[in-house]
Amino acid sequence: MNNINHHSTTIPETSNHEPQTSLNDIDDLPSDPDGVYTTDHSDYSGSDDEHFSSPGDTDSEYSEVENTILDLSPRDQRIKNLVEPLFRKGHKGPEIIRILSQDHGIKISPQTLSRKRNEWSLRRCDLSRAPIPAPLSPEVRGSILSSQSKGMNLKEMQVRLYKETGVKVSVRTVQRYMKKLGVKLLQNDLLDGKVTIDRVLEAITDARENLLQNNAGYRRMRMILMRHYNIRVPRQIVYYALKQIDPDGMALRLRQACKRRIYRTLGPNHIWACDGHDKLKPFGITIYGFIDAWSRKILGMFVHVTNNDPRHIACYFCEPGSL
């Protein structure tokens, strides 16, 4: 008998129908330090053309058939018939539980509903997709495109759509209409190559001269370009264009957060200053006082339970004048 290198191997008993393996064949096998050997002989007999099936395939096929055929109780069948159309309409779990409880007298917990939904293949990925919505009518299409070309915002487009077509929809639906039509609310004709920067400057100059819009800022000028010249460009481009055309006007229109002015008073009773004192308001006491700005003389102090009522403040103004 030949010795086996590295490991000893026990030869299992074989039937008459299985191919015999000799000890000489084992010597020819490559040695493996883990003691794992491979062979070209299969443990299963039969023709190569036959379909191979392992012993576990019968159990798996039986389990699949068992899962597809659900033996539902009358109560579960009723619940399934009720919740399936609700899930297809897009209702959520808490809303379905409320409908079952109020309309049908069926009480079910969220955990049970989620488990039944998985068992009955009513998950969102299992349900069929919603039907494709119908195309927009020519009236709605024309109103949306016309409003978008004039630079209207979503609220203005919604109001105009209702006036022209009688279709009352939300602002979100107007956004979906625009997405379906392939148009955007904010466009850049300069970037798309529809206009040139010279055309933008020419339109701004024409609006300032012929439309008497020489005092318009860049926000107002952008709307004028959209509605009168059908030019849609970002506000930043209009800002730089106006800064190039009218730098002095742009400097005067710049917002100044705090304008410092000289405080002047020409004499007594020229300016009366008034102010409220709310430090004692937690105790139910409010103080309102008047002083003369020139002499700093206290003209009057009024104590009340509130100084939020404008009628009280008006009465306070009348009191010092009657003194």
C-alpha positions as a Markdown table, in Angstrom:
| # | Residue | x | y | z |
|---|---|---|---|---|
| 1 | Met | 0.0 | 0.0 | 0.0 |
| 2 | Asn | 1.3 | 3.4 | -0.9 |
| 3 | Asn | 1.7 | 6.0 | 1.9 |
| 4 | Ile | -0.3 | 9.2 | 1.7 |
| 5 | Asn | 1.7 | 12.3 | 2.2 |
| 6 | His | 0.9 | 14.8 | 5.0 |
| 7 | His | -2.5 | 13.3 | 5.9 |
| 8 | Ser | -4.2 | 10.0 | 6.1 |
| 9 | Thr | -7.5 | 9.7 | 4.2 |
| 10 | Thr | -10.3 | 7.3 | 4.9 |
| 11 | Ile | -11.9 | 5.9 | 1.7 |
| 12 | Pro | -15.8 | 5.9 | 2.0 |
| 13 | Glu | -17.7 | 2.9 | 0.8 |
| 14 | Thr | -19.1 | 3.2 | -2.7 |
| 15 | Ser | -22.0 | 1.5 | -4.4 |
| 16 | Asn | -21.8 | -0.5 | -7.5 |
| 17 | His | -23.2 | 2.4 | -9.5 |
| 18 | Glu | -20.6 | 4.9 | -8.4 |
| 19 | Pro | -17.1 | 5.2 | -10.0 |
| 20 | Gln | -14.4 | 3.4 | -8.0 |
| 21 | Thr | -11.5 | 5.4 | -6.6 |
| 22 | Ser | -8.2 | 3.5 | -6.0 |
| 23 | Leu | -5.4 | 4.4 | -3.6 |
| 24 | Asn | -3.2 | 5.1 | -6.5 |
| 25 | Asp | -5.5 | 7.9 | -7.5 |
| 26 | Ile | -5.2 | 9.4 | -4.1 |
| 27 | Asp | -1.4 | 9.5 | -4.4 |
| 28 | Asp | -1.9 | 11.6 | -7.6 |
| 29 | Leu | -4.0 | 14.2 | -5.8 |
| 30 | Pro | -2.2 | 17.4 | -5.0 |
| 31 | Ser | -1.2 | 17.8 | -1.4 |
| 32 | Asp | -2.9 | 20.5 | 0.6 |
| 33 | Pro | -1.8 | 21.6 | 4.0 |
| 34 | Asp | -5.5 | 22.0 | 5.1 |
| 35 | Gly | -6.3 | 18.4 | 4.1 |
| 36 | Val | -8.9 | 19.5 | 1.5 |
| 37 | Tyr | -8.9 | 17.6 | -1.8 |
| 38 | Thr | -10.9 | 17.9 | -4.9 |
| 39 | Thr | -11.8 | 15.4 | -7.5 |
| 40 | Asp | -13.4 | 15.3 | -10.9 |
| 41 | His | -15.9 | 12.6 | -9.8 |
| 42 | Ser | -19.4 | 13.7 | -8.7 |
| 43 | Asp | -21.2 | 12.3 | -5.6 |
| 44 | Tyr | -24.4 | 12.1 | -7.7 |
| 45 | Ser | -24.9 | 9.6 | -10.6 |
| 46 | Gly | -26.8 | 10.3 | -13.8 |
| 47 | Ser | -26.5 | 11.7 | -17.2 |
| 48 | Asp | -25.0 | 15.2 | -17.7 |
| 49 | Asp | -28.1 | 16.2 | -19.7 |
| 50 | Glu | -30.4 | 15.7 | -16.7 |
| 51 | His | -31.4 | 18.6 | -14.6 |
| 52 | Phe | -29.5 | 18.6 | -11.3 |
| 53 | Ser | -31.4 | 19.1 | -8.2 |
| 54 | Ser | -30.1 | 18.9 | -4.7 |
| 55 | Pro | -32.0 | 17.3 | -1.8 |
| 56 | Gly | -32.8 | 20.7 | -0.4 |
| 57 | Asp | -34.5 | 21.9 | -3.6 |
| 58 | Thr | -37.7 | 20.1 | -2.9 |
| 59 | Asp | -38.1 | 21.8 | 0.4 |
| 60 | Ser | -37.4 | 25.2 | -1.0 |
| 61 | Glu | -39.9 | 24.7 | -3.9 |
| 62 | Tyr | -42.5 | 23.6 | -1.4 |
| 63 | Ser | -41.9 | 26.6 | 0.8 |
| 64 | Glu | -42.3 | 29.0 | -2.2 |
| 65 | Val | -45.6 | 27.4 | -3.1 |
| 66 | Glu | -46.7 | 27.6 | 0.5 |
| 67 | Asn | -45.8 | 31.3 | 0.7 |
| 68 | Thr | -47.7 | 32.1 | -2.5 |
| 69 | Ile | -50.9 | 30.4 | -1.4 |
| 70 | Leu | -52.1 | 32.3 | 1.7 |
| 71 | Asp | -54.8 | 30.7 | 3.7 |
| 72 | Leu | -56.3 | 33.9 | 5.1 |
| 73 | Ser | -59.0 | 33.9 | 7.7 |
| 74 | Pro | -62.2 | 35.8 | 6.9 |
| 75 | Arg | -61.1 | 38.7 | 9.2 |
| 76 | Asp | -57.7 | 39.0 | 7.5 |
| 77 | Gln | -59.2 | 38.7 | 4.1 |
| 78 | Arg | -61.6 | 41.5 | 4.9 |
| 79 | Ile | -58.8 | 43.7 | 6.3 |
| 80 | Lys | -56.7 | 43.0 | 3.1 |
| 81 | Asn | -59.6 | 44.0 | 0.9 |
| 82 | Leu | -60.0 | 47.2 | 2.8 |
| 83 | Val | -56.4 | 48.3 | 3.2 |
| 84 | Glu | -55.2 | 47.4 | -0.4 |
| 85 | Pro | -57.0 | 50.3 | -2.1 |
| 86 | Leu | -56.0 | 52.6 | 0.6 |
| 87 | Phe | -52.3 | 51.8 | 0.2 |
| 88 | Arg | -52.7 | 52.2 | -3.6 |
| 89 | Lys | -54.2 | 55.7 | -3.1 |
| 90 | Gly | -51.1 | 56.7 | -1.0 |
| 91 | His | -52.6 | 56.7 | 2.5 |
| 92 | Lys | -50.2 | 56.3 | 5.4 |
| 93 | Gly | -50.3 | 53.7 | 8.2 |
| 94 | Pro | -51.8 | 56.0 | 10.9 |
| 95 | Glu | -54.5 | 57.2 | 8.6 |
| 96 | Ile | -55.4 | 53.7 | 7.5 |
| 97 | Ile | -55.6 | 52.6 | 11.2 |
| 98 | Arg | -58.0 | 55.5 | 11.9 |
| 99 | Ile | -60.2 | 54.7 | 8.8 |
| 100 | Leu | -60.4 | 51.0 | 9.9 |
| 101 | Ser | -61.3 | 52.0 | 13.4 |
| 102 | Gln | -63.9 | 54.8 | 12.6 |
| 103 | Asp | -65.5 | 53.5 | 9.5 |
| 104 | His | -65.3 | 49.7 | 9.9 |
| 105 | Gly | -64.9 | 49.1 | 13.6 |
| 106 | Ile | -61.6 | 47.2 | 13.1 |
| 107 | Lys | -58.8 | 47.9 | 15.6 |
| 108 | Ile | -55.3 | 47.0 | 14.5 |
| 109 | Ser | -51.9 | 48.0 | 15.9 |
| 110 | Pro | -49.2 | 49.7 | 13.7 |
| 111 | Gln | -46.9 | 46.7 | 14.2 |
| 112 | Thr | -49.6 | 44.2 | 13.0 |
| 113 | Leu | -50.4 | 46.4 | 10.0 |
| 114 | Ser | -46.8 | 46.6 | 9.0 |
| 115 | Arg | -46.4 | 42.8 | 9.4 |
| 116 | Lys | -49.6 | 42.1 | 7.4 |
| 117 | Arg | -48.5 | 44.6 | 4.7 |
| 118 | Asn | -45.2 | 42.6 | 4.2 |
| 119 | Glu | -47.1 | 39.3 | 4.2 |
| 120 | Trp | -49.7 | 40.5 | 1.7 |
| 121 | Ser | -47.1 | 42.2 | -0.6 |
| 122 | Leu | -48.6 | 45.6 | -0.2 |
| 123 | Arg | -45.4 | 47.5 | 0.3 |
| 124 | Arg | -44.7 | 50.5 | -1.9 |
| 125 | Cys | -42.2 | 48.5 | -4.0 |
| 126 | Asp | -44.7 | 45.8 | -4.5 |
| 127 | Leu | -47.6 | 48.0 | -5.6 |
| 128 | Ser | -48.0 | 49.0 | -9.2 |
| 129 | Arg | -47.0 | 52.5 | -10.2 |
| 130 | Ala | -49.5 | 55.2 | -10.4 |
| 131 | Pro | -51.0 | 55.8 | -13.8 |
| 132 | Ile | -49.4 | 58.4 | -16.1 |
| 133 | Pro | -51.3 | 61.7 | -15.6 |
| 134 | Ala | -53.2 | 63.1 | -18.6 |
| 135 | Pro | -51.4 | 65.8 | -20.6 |
| 136 | Leu | -52.1 | 69.4 | -19.9 |
| 137 | Ser | -54.9 | 71.1 | -21.8 |
| 138 | Pro | -54.0 | 73.8 | -24.3 |
| 139 | Glu | -55.5 | 76.5 | -22.1 |
| 140 | Val | -53.4 | 75.6 | -19.1 |
| 141 | Arg | -50.3 | 75.1 | -21.2 |
| 142 | Gly | -50.7 | 78.5 | -22.8 |
| 143 | Ser | -51.4 | 80.3 | -19.5 |
| 144 | Ile | -48.3 | 78.8 | -17.9 |
| 145 | Leu | -46.0 | 79.5 | -20.8 |
| 146 | Ser | -47.3 | 83.1 | -21.1 |
| 147 | Ser | -47.0 | 83.8 | -17.4 |
| 148 | Gln | -43.5 | 82.4 | -17.4 |
| 149 | Ser | -42.4 | 84.5 | -20.4 |
| 150 | Lys | -43.6 | 87.6 | -18.6 |
| 151 | Gly | -41.5 | 86.9 | -15.5 |
| 152 | Met | -44.4 | 86.2 | -13.1 |
| 153 | Asn | -43.7 | 84.4 | -9.8 |
| 154 | Leu | -45.6 | 81.3 | -8.8 |
| 155 | Lys | -48.3 | 83.1 | -6.9 |
| 156 | Glu | -49.0 | 85.4 | -9.8 |
| 157 | Met | -49.1 | 82.4 | -12.2 |
| 158 | Gln | -51.5 | 80.7 | -9.9 |
| 159 | Val | -53.9 | 83.6 | -9.8 |
| 160 | Arg | -53.7 | 84.2 | -13.6 |
| 161 | Leu | -54.3 | 80.5 | -14.3 |
| 162 | Tyr | -57.5 | 80.6 | -12.3 |
| 163 | Lys | -58.7 | 83.8 | -14.0 |
| 164 | Glu | -58.0 | 82.6 | -17.5 |
| 165 | Thr | -59.0 | 79.0 | -17.3 |
| 166 | Gly | -60.9 | 78.6 | -14.1 |
| 167 | Val | -58.5 | 75.9 | -12.9 |
| 168 | Lys | -57.8 | 76.3 | -9.2 |
| 169 | Val | -54.6 | 74.6 | -8.2 |
| 170 | Ser | -51.9 | 75.1 | -5.5 |
| 171 | Val | -48.5 | 76.7 | -6.0 |
| 172 | Arg | -46.9 | 73.2 | -5.8 |
| 173 | Thr | -49.1 | 72.1 | -8.7 |
| 174 | Val | -48.0 | 75.1 | -10.8 |
| 175 | Gln | -44.4 | 74.0 | -10.2 |
| 176 | Arg | -45.3 | 70.5 | -11.4 |
| 177 | Tyr | -46.9 | 72.0 | -14.5 |
| 178 | Met | -43.7 | 73.9 | -15.2 |
| 179 | Lys | -41.6 | 70.8 | -14.8 |
| 180 | Lys | -43.8 | 68.9 | -17.1 |
| 181 | Leu | -43.6 | 71.7 | -19.7 |
| 182 | Gly | -39.8 | 71.8 | -19.3 |
| 183 | Val | -39.6 | 75.5 | -18.4 |
| 184 | Lys | -37.8 | 77.1 | -15.4 |
| 185 | Leu | -38.9 | 80.0 | -13.2 |
| 186 | Leu | -35.5 | 81.6 | -13.4 |
| 187 | Gln | -33.7 | 81.6 | -16.7 |
| 188 | Asn | -30.5 | 83.1 | -18.0 |
| 189 | Asp | -30.9 | 84.1 | -21.7 |
| 190 | Leu | -27.4 | 85.4 | -21.6 |
| 191 | Leu | -25.9 | 82.1 | -20.6 |
| 192 | Asp | -28.2 | 80.2 | -23.1 |
| 193 | Gly | -26.9 | 82.4 | -25.9 |
| 194 | Lys | -30.3 | 83.9 | -26.7 |
| 195 | Val | -29.1 | 87.5 | -26.1 |
| 196 | Thr | -25.8 | 89.3 | -25.8 |
| 197 | Ile | -24.6 | 91.7 | -23.2 |
| 198 | Asp | -24.8 | 94.5 | -25.7 |
| 199 | Arg | -28.5 | 93.8 | -26.2 |
| 200 | Val | -29.0 | 93.9 | -22.4 |
| 201 | Leu | -27.3 | 97.2 | -22.1 |
| 202 | Glu | -29.3 | 98.6 | -25.0 |
| 203 | Ala | -32.6 | 97.4 | -23.5 |
| 204 | Ile | -31.7 | 99.0 | -20.1 |
| 205 | Thr | -30.8 | 102.3 | -21.8 |
| 206 | Asp | -34.0 | 102.3 | -23.8 |
| 207 | Ala | -36.1 | 101.6 | -20.7 |
| 208 | Arg | -34.4 | 104.5 | -18.9 |
| 209 | Glu | -35.0 | 106.9 | -21.7 |
| 210 | Asn | -38.3 | 105.9 | -23.3 |
| 211 | Leu | -40.1 | 104.2 | -20.4 |
| 212 | Leu | -39.0 | 106.9 | -17.9 |
| 213 | Gln | -37.4 | 104.3 | -15.6 |
| 214 | Asn | -34.3 | 106.3 | -14.9 |
| 215 | Asn | -34.8 | 105.9 | -11.2 |
| 216 | Ala | -35.5 | 102.1 | -11.2 |
| 217 | Gly | -33.1 | 99.9 | -9.3 |
| 218 | Tyr | -31.7 | 96.6 | -10.5 |
| 219 | Arg | -34.6 | 94.6 | -9.1 |
| 220 | Arg | -37.2 | 96.7 | -10.8 |
| 221 | Met | -35.2 | 96.9 | -14.0 |
| 222 | Arg | -35.0 | 93.1 | -14.1 |
| 223 | Met | -38.8 | 92.9 | -14.1 |
| 224 | Ile | -39.0 | 95.6 | -16.8 |
| 225 | Leu | -36.6 | 93.6 | -19.0 |
| 226 | Met | -38.7 | 90.5 | -18.7 |
| 227 | Arg | -42.1 | 92.0 | -19.2 |
| 228 | His | -41.3 | 94.6 | -21.9 |
| 229 | Tyr | -38.2 | 93.2 | -23.7 |
| 230 | Asn | -38.6 | 89.5 | -23.1 |
| 231 | Ile | -35.1 | 89.3 | -21.7 |
| 232 | Arg | -34.5 | 87.1 | -18.7 |
| 233 | Val | -31.2 | 87.5 | -16.9 |
| 234 | Pro | -30.1 | 87.3 | -13.3 |
| 235 | Arg | -30.3 | 90.3 | -11.0 |
| 236 | Gln | -26.5 | 90.3 | -10.6 |
| 237 | Ile | -26.1 | 91.0 | -14.3 |
| 238 | Val | -28.6 | 93.8 | -14.2 |
| 239 | Tyr | -26.8 | 95.2 | -11.2 |
| 240 | Tyr | -23.5 | 95.3 | -12.9 |
| 241 | Ala | -25.1 | 96.7 | -16.1 |
| 242 | Leu | -26.7 | 99.6 | -14.1 |
| 243 | Lys | -23.5 | 100.2 | -12.3 |
| 244 | Gln | -21.8 | 100.7 | -15.6 |
| 245 | Ile | -24.6 | 102.9 | -17.1 |
| 246 | Asp | -25.5 | 104.9 | -14.0 |
| 247 | Pro | -22.9 | 104.7 | -11.3 |
| 248 | Asp | -24.0 | 107.8 | -9.5 |
| 249 | Gly | -27.6 | 106.7 | -9.3 |
| 250 | Met | -26.6 | 103.2 | -8.0 |
| 251 | Ala | -24.4 | 104.8 | -5.3 |
| 252 | Leu | -27.4 | 107.0 | -4.2 |
| 253 | Arg | -29.7 | 104.0 | -4.1 |
| 254 | Leu | -27.4 | 101.9 | -2.0 |
| 255 | Arg | -29.1 | 100.9 | 1.3 |
| 256 | Gln | -27.5 | 102.6 | 4.2 |
| 257 | Ala | -28.1 | 100.7 | 7.4 |
| 258 | Cys | -27.7 | 103.7 | 9.7 |
| 259 | Lys | -27.8 | 107.3 | 8.5 |
| 260 | Arg | -26.1 | 109.6 | 10.9 |
| 261 | Arg | -27.9 | 112.9 | 11.2 |
| 262 | Ile | -27.2 | 116.0 | 13.4 |
| 263 | Tyr | -29.7 | 116.4 | 16.2 |
| 264 | Arg | -30.8 | 120.0 | 16.2 |
| 265 | Thr | -33.5 | 121.8 | 18.2 |
| 266 | Leu | -34.2 | 125.5 | 17.7 |
| 267 | Gly | -35.6 | 126.3 | 21.1 |
| 268 | Pro | -38.1 | 125.4 | 23.8 |
| 269 | Asn | -41.2 | 123.4 | 22.7 |
| 270 | His | -39.6 | 122.8 | 19.3 |
| 271 | Ile | -39.2 | 119.0 | 19.8 |
| 272 | Trp | -40.9 | 116.9 | 22.5 |
| 273 | Ala | -39.3 | 113.5 | 23.1 |
| 274 | Cys | -41.3 | 110.6 | 24.5 |
| 275 | Asp | -40.5 | 107.1 | 25.5 |
| 276 | Gly | -41.9 | 104.2 | 27.5 |
| 277 | His | -40.4 | 102.4 | 30.5 |
| 278 | Asp | -41.1 | 98.7 | 30.7 |
| 279 | Lys | -38.8 | 97.7 | 33.5 |
| 280 | Leu | -41.7 | 97.4 | 36.0 |
| 281 | Lys | -44.0 | 95.7 | 33.5 |
| 282 | Pro | -43.7 | 92.3 | 35.3 |
| 283 | Phe | -45.3 | 94.0 | 38.3 |
| 284 | Gly | -48.2 | 95.4 | 36.2 |
| 285 | Ile | -46.8 | 99.0 | 36.0 |
| 286 | Thr | -45.8 | 100.8 | 32.8 |
| 287 | Ile | -44.5 | 104.4 | 32.6 |
| 288 | Tyr | -44.7 | 106.7 | 29.7 |
| 289 | Gly | -42.8 | 110.1 | 29.9 |
| 290 | Phe | -42.4 | 113.3 | 27.8 |
| 291 | Ile | -39.6 | 115.8 | 28.0 |
| 292 | Asp | -38.6 | 119.0 | 26.1 |
| 293 | Ala | -35.7 | 118.2 | 23.9 |
| 294 | Trp | -34.1 | 121.7 | 24.3 |
| 295 | Ser | -34.4 | 122.3 | 28.1 |
| 296 | Arg | -34.7 | 118.6 | 29.1 |
| 297 | Lys | -37.7 | 119.6 | 31.2 |
| 298 | Ile | -40.1 | 116.7 | 32.1 |
| 299 | Leu | -43.5 | 117.6 | 30.6 |
| 300 | Gly | -45.4 | 114.6 | 32.0 |
| 301 | Met | -45.2 | 111.0 | 33.2 |
| 302 | Phe | -48.1 | 108.6 | 32.9 |
| 303 | Val | -48.5 | 105.3 | 34.8 |
| 304 | His | -50.8 | 102.6 | 33.6 |
| 305 | Val | -51.1 | 98.8 | 33.4 |
| 306 | Thr | -50.2 | 98.7 | 29.7 |
| 307 | Asn | -48.6 | 100.8 | 27.0 |
| 308 | Asn | -49.4 | 98.4 | 24.1 |
| 309 | Asp | -52.8 | 100.0 | 23.4 |
| 310 | Pro | -52.3 | 102.8 | 20.9 |
| 311 | Arg | -55.4 | 104.6 | 22.2 |
| 312 | His | -53.6 | 105.1 | 25.6 |
| 313 | Ile | -50.5 | 106.5 | 23.8 |
| 314 | Ala | -52.7 | 108.9 | 21.9 |
| 315 | Cys | -54.2 | 110.2 | 25.1 |
| 316 | Tyr | -50.8 | 110.7 | 26.6 |
| 317 | Phe | -49.8 | 112.9 | 23.6 |
| 318 | Cys | -52.9 | 115.1 | 24.2 |
| 319 | Glu | -52.2 | 115.6 | 27.9 |
| 320 | Pro | -49.0 | 117.6 | 27.8 |
| 321 | Gly | -50.5 | 119.9 | 25.1 |
| 322 | Ser | -53.3 | 120.8 | 27.4 |
| 323 | Leu | -51.1 | 121.8 | 30.3 |
